[in-house]
Structure formats: C-alpha cells, structure tokens
C-alpha positions as YAML, in Angstrom:
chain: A
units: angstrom
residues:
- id: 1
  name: UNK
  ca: [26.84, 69.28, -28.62]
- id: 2
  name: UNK
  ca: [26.65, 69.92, -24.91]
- id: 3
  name: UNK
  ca: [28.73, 73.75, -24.67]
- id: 4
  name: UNK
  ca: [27.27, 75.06, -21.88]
- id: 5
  name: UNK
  ca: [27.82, 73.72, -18.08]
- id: 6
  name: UNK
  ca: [24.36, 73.30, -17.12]
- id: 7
  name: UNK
  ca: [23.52, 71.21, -19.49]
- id: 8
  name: UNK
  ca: [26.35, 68.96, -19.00]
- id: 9
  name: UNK
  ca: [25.84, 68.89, -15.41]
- id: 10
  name: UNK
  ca: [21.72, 67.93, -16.25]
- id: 11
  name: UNK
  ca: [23.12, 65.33, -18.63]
- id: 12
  name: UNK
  ca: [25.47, 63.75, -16.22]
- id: 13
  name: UNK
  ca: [22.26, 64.17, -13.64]
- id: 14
  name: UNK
  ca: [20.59, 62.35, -15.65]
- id: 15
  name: UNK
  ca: [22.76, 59.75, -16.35]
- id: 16
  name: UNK
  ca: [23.82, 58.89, -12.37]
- id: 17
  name: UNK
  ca: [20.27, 58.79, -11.85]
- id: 18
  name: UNK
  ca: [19.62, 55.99, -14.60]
- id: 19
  name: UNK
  ca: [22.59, 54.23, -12.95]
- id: 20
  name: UNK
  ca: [21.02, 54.12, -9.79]
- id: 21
  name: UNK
  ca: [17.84, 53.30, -10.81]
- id: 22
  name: UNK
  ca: [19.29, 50.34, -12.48]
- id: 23
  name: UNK
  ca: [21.00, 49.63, -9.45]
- id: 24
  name: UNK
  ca: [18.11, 49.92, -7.39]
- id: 25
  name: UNK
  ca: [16.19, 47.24, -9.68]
- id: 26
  name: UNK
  ca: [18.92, 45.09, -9.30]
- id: 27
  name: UNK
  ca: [19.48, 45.15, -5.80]
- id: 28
  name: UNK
  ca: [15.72, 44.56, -5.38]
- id: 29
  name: UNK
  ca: [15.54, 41.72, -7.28]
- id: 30
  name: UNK
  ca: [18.72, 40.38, -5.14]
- id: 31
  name: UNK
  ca: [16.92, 41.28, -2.12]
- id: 32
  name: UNK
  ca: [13.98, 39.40, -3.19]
- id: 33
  name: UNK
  ca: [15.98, 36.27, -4.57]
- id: 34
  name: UNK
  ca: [17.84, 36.30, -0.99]
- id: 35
  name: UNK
  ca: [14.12, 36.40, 0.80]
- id: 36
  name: UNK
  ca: [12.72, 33.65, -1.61]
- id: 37
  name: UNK
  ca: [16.38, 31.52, -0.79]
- id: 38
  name: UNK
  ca: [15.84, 31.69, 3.39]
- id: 39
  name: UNK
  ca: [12.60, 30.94, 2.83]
- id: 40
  name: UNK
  ca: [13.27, 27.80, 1.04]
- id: 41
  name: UNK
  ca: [16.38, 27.27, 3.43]
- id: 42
  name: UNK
  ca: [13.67, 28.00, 6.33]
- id: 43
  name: UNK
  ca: [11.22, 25.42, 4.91]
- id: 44
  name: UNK
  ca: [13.66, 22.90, 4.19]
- id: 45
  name: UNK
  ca: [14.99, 23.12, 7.76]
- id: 46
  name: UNK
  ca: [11.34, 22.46, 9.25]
- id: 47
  name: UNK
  ca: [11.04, 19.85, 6.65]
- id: 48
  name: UNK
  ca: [14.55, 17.76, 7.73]
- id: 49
  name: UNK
  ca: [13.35, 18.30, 11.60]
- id: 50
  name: UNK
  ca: [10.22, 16.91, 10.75]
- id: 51
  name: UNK
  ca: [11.90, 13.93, 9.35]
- id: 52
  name: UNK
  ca: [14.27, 13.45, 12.11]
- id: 53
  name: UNK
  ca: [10.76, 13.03, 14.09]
- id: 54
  name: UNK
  ca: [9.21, 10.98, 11.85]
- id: 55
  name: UNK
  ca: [12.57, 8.52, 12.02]
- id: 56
  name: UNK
  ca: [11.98, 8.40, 15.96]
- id: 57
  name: UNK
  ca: [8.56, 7.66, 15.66]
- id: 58
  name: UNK
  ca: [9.19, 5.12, 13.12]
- id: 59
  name: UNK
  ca: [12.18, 3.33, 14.96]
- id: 60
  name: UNK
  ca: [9.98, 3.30, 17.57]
- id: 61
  name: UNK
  ca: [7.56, 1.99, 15.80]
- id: 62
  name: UNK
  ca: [9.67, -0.90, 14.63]
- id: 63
  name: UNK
  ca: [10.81, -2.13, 17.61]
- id: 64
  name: UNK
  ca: [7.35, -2.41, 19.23]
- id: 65
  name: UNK
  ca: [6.08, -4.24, 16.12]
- id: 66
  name: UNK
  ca: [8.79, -6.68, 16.44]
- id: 67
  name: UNK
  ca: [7.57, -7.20, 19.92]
- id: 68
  name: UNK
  ca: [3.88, -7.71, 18.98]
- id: 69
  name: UNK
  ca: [4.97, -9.91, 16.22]
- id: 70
  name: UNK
  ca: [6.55, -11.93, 18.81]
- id: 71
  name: UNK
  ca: [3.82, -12.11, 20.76]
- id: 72
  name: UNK
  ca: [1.54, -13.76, 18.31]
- id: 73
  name: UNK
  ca: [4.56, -16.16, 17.11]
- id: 74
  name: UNK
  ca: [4.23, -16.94, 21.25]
- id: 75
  name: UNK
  ca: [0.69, -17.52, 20.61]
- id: 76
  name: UNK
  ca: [2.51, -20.56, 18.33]
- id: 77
  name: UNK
  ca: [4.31, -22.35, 21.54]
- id: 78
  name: UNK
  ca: [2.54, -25.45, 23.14]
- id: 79
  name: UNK
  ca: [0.30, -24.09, 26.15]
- id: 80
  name: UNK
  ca: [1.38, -26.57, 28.58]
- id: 81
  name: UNK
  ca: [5.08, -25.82, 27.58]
- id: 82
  name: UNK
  ca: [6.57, -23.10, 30.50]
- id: 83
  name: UNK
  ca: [8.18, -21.65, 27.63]
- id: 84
  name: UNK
  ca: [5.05, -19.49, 26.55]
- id: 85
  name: UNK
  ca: [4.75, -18.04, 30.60]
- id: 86
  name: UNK
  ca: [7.97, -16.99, 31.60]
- id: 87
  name: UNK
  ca: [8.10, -15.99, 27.69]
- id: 88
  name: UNK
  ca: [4.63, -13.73, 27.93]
- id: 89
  name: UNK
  ca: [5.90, -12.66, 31.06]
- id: 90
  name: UNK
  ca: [9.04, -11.14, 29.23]
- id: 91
  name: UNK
  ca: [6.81, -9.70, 26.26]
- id: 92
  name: UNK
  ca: [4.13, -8.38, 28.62]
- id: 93
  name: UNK
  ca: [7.30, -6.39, 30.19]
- id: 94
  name: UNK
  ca: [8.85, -5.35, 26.72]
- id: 95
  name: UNK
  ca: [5.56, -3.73, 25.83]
- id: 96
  name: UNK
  ca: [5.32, -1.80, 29.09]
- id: 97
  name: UNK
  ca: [8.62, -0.47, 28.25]
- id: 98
  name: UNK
  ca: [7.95, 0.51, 25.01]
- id: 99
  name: UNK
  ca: [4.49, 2.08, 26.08]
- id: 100
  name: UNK
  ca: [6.63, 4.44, 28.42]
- id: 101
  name: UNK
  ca: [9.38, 5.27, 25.94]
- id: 102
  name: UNK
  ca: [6.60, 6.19, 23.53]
- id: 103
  name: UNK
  ca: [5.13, 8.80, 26.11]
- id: 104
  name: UNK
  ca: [8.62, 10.76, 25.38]
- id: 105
  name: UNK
  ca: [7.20, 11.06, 22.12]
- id: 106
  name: UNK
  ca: [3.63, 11.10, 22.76]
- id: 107
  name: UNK
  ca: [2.01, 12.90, 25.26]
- id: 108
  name: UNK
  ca: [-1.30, 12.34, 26.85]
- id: 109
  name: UNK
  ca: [-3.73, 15.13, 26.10]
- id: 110
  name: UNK
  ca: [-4.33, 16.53, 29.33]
- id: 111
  name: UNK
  ca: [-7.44, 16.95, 30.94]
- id: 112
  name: UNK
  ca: [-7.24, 18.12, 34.84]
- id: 113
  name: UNK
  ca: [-10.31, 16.45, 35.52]
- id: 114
  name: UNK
  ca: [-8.86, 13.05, 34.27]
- id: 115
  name: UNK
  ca: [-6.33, 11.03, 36.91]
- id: 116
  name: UNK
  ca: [-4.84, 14.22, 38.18]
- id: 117
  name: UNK
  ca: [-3.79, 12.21, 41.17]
- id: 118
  name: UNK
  ca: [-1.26, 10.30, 38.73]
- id: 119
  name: UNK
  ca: [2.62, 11.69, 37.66]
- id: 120
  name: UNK
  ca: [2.36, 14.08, 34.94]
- id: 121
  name: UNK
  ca: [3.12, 12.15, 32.30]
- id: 122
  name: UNK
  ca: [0.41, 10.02, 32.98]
- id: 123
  name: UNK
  ca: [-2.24, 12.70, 33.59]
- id: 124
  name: UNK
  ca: [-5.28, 12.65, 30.81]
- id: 125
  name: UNK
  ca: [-5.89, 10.86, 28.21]
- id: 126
  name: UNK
  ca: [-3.40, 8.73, 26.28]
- id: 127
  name: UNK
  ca: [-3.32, 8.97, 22.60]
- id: 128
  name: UNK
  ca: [-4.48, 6.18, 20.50]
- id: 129
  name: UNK
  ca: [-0.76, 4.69, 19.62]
- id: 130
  name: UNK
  ca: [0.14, 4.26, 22.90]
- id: 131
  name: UNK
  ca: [-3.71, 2.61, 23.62]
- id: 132
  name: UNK
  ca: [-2.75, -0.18, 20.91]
- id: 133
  name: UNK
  ca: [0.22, -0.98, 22.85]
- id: 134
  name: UNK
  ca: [-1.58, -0.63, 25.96]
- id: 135
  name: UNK
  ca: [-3.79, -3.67, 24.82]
- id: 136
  name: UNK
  ca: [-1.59, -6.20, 23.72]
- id: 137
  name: UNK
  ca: [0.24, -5.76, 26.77]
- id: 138
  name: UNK
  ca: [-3.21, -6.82, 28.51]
- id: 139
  name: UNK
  ca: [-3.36, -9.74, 25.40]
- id: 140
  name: UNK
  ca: [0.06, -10.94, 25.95]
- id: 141
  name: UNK
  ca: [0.00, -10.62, 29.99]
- id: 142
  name: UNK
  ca: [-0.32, -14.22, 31.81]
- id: 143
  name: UNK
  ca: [-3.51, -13.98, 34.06]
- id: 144
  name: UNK
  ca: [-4.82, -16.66, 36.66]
- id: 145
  name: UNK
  ca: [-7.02, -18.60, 34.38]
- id: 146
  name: UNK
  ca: [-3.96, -19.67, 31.73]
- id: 147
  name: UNK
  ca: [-5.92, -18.85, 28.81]
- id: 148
  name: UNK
  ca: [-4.41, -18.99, 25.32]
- id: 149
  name: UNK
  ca: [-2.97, -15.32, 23.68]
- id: 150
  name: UNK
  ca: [-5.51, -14.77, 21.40]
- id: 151
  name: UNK
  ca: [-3.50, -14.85, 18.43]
- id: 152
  name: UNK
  ca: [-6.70, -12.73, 15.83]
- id: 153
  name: UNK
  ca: [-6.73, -10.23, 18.47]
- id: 154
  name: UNK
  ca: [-2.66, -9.59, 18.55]
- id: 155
  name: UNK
  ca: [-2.99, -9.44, 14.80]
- id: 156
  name: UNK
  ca: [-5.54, -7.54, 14.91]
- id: 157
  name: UNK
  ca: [-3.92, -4.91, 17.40]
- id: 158
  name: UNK
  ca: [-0.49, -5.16, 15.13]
- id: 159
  name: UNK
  ca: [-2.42, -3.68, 12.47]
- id: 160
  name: UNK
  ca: [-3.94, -0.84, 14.56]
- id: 161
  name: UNK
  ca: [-1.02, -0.35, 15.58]
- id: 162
  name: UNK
  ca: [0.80, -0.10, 12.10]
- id: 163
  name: UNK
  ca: [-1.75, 2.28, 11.19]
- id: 164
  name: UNK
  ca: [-1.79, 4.93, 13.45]
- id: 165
  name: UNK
  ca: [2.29, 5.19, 13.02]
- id: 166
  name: UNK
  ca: [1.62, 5.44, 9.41]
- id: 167
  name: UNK
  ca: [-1.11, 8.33, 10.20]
- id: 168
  name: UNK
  ca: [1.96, 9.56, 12.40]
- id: 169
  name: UNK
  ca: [4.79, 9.46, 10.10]
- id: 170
  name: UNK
  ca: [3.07, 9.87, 6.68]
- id: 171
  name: UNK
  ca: [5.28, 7.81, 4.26]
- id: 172
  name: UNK
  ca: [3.44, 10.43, 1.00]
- id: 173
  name: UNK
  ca: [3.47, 13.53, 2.19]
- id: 174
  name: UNK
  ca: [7.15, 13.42, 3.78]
- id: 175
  name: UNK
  ca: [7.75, 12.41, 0.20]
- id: 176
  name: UNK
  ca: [5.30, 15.05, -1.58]
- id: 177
  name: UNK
  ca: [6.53, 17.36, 0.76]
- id: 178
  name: UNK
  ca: [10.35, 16.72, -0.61]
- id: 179
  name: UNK
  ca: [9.03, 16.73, -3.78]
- id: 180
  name: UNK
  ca: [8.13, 20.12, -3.93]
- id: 181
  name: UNK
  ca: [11.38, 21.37, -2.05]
- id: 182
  name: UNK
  ca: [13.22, 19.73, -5.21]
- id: 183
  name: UNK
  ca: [11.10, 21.22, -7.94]
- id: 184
  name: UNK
  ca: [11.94, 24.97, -6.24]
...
C-alpha cells in the first residue's frame, strides 16, 4: 500500500503526532485532576486548622461555663454562711483568669485612642466574649455592702455567654463545611 518512503515517513508522522496528542490530553487531564486534588488537600487543611481553633475556643469555653455555673449554684449557699465569701472570692478570681487566657485567643480590637496607656494586650476595645466574662466577674465579686449574687443576672450572662462561643465556633457550618469536603 505505502511503496514509496515519503509516504511512509508522512504516515508514521502522522501517527507519532496522534500519539502525542493523545498524550497531551491525557497528561492535561492528570494535570488538572492533580490541581483539583491540592486544592481539596489545601481546603481540607484550612478546614482541620479551623477546627483545631474552634476546639480551643470551645474548651475554653467549657471551662468558663463551668465556672459561671458555679457561680449561680453559689448564689444557692446561705448568705450569712462564710462559705459563699471566701467561695465568690475564689470564683471572682477563676473568672479573671479565664478572661486573660481568653485574650490569647481573643484580641481586643485596637483603637490608639482607647487606653493606650495600658499593656498591649489590653489596649482597645475588648470583644464581646471576653465582656460577658468581664461581668460576672463584677456579679460574682464580694463588694462592701454583702449583697446577694444575683442569681437571673448570672443566668442571664451564662447564656450570653454560650452564645457568642456558639457565633464563634459554629457547631453547622464546621459541619456543612465537612459536609461538602466529603461529597468531593
């Protein structure tokens, strides 16, 4: 069929050159497959940091609600018993720890114009988690007058509380988020 030279060199031509074309499609679509795989590997790598934030937030979280919850079972304790002082006292103090830890994971917006003269991380403004534990320290804190916790208003600062680490760690979309990374 193919006698002379030329024509069997065209034919062979032709043939390398559907080889590499196929070749060429092939190692495109590997070289997109590989792009779409990091990308998913990128995504899934923000998505497990963003969890391992979430979990610090939230184990924060827990142990200042078990604090608050102790607070307003203190609001339970006989007034005239000096249980309920030296045991405010030691709540008051838990809560002002666990206001500071939660500025290593919460910093206050800053604002040079607002207490500048403080230590930088207590420049500016504070955000609003760290204001709910701010205030049942000043609930729970014995003053001069002896006057009973207010045991609505440490409820009602639990609560606040609970919410803004839920607006923090967002329980539905961590889970939408995984969601999607599974359906990929």
């Amino acid at each position: 069929m193919f006698e002379e030279p030329a024509a069997w060199g065209a034919a062979i031509s032709f043939f390398a050159m559907l080889v590499s074309a196929a070749f060429a499609f092939f190692a495109g679509n590997a070289a997109k497959q590989s792009l779409k795989n990091q990308d998913k590997l990128v995504r899934m790598e923000r998505f497990r940091l963003e969890q391992e934030q979430r979990e610090r937030v939230r184990s924060w979280g827990d142990a200042v609600v078990g604090a608050m919850q102790a607070a307003i079972d203190c609001a339970e304790i006989p007034q005239d018993d000096g249980i309920r002082e030296s045991a405010r006292i030691e709540l008051a103090g838990k809560l002002s720890e666990f206001t500071d830890r939660g500025r290593w994971l919460f910093e206050n917006v800053n604002d040079t114009r607002h207490e500048n003269w403080k230590e930088g991380a207590f420049q500016g403004f504070r955000p609003k988690v760290l204001d709910t534990v701010v205030a049942a320290i000043r609930l729970v804190r014995p003053n001069e007058r002896h006057e009973a916790l207010d045991k609505r208003a440490l409820i009602d600062t639990k609560r606040r509380f609970v919410s803004e680490i839920q607006e923090l760690v967002k329980p539905s979309l961590a889970q939408a988020e995984l969601d999607q990374l599974a359906e990929e």
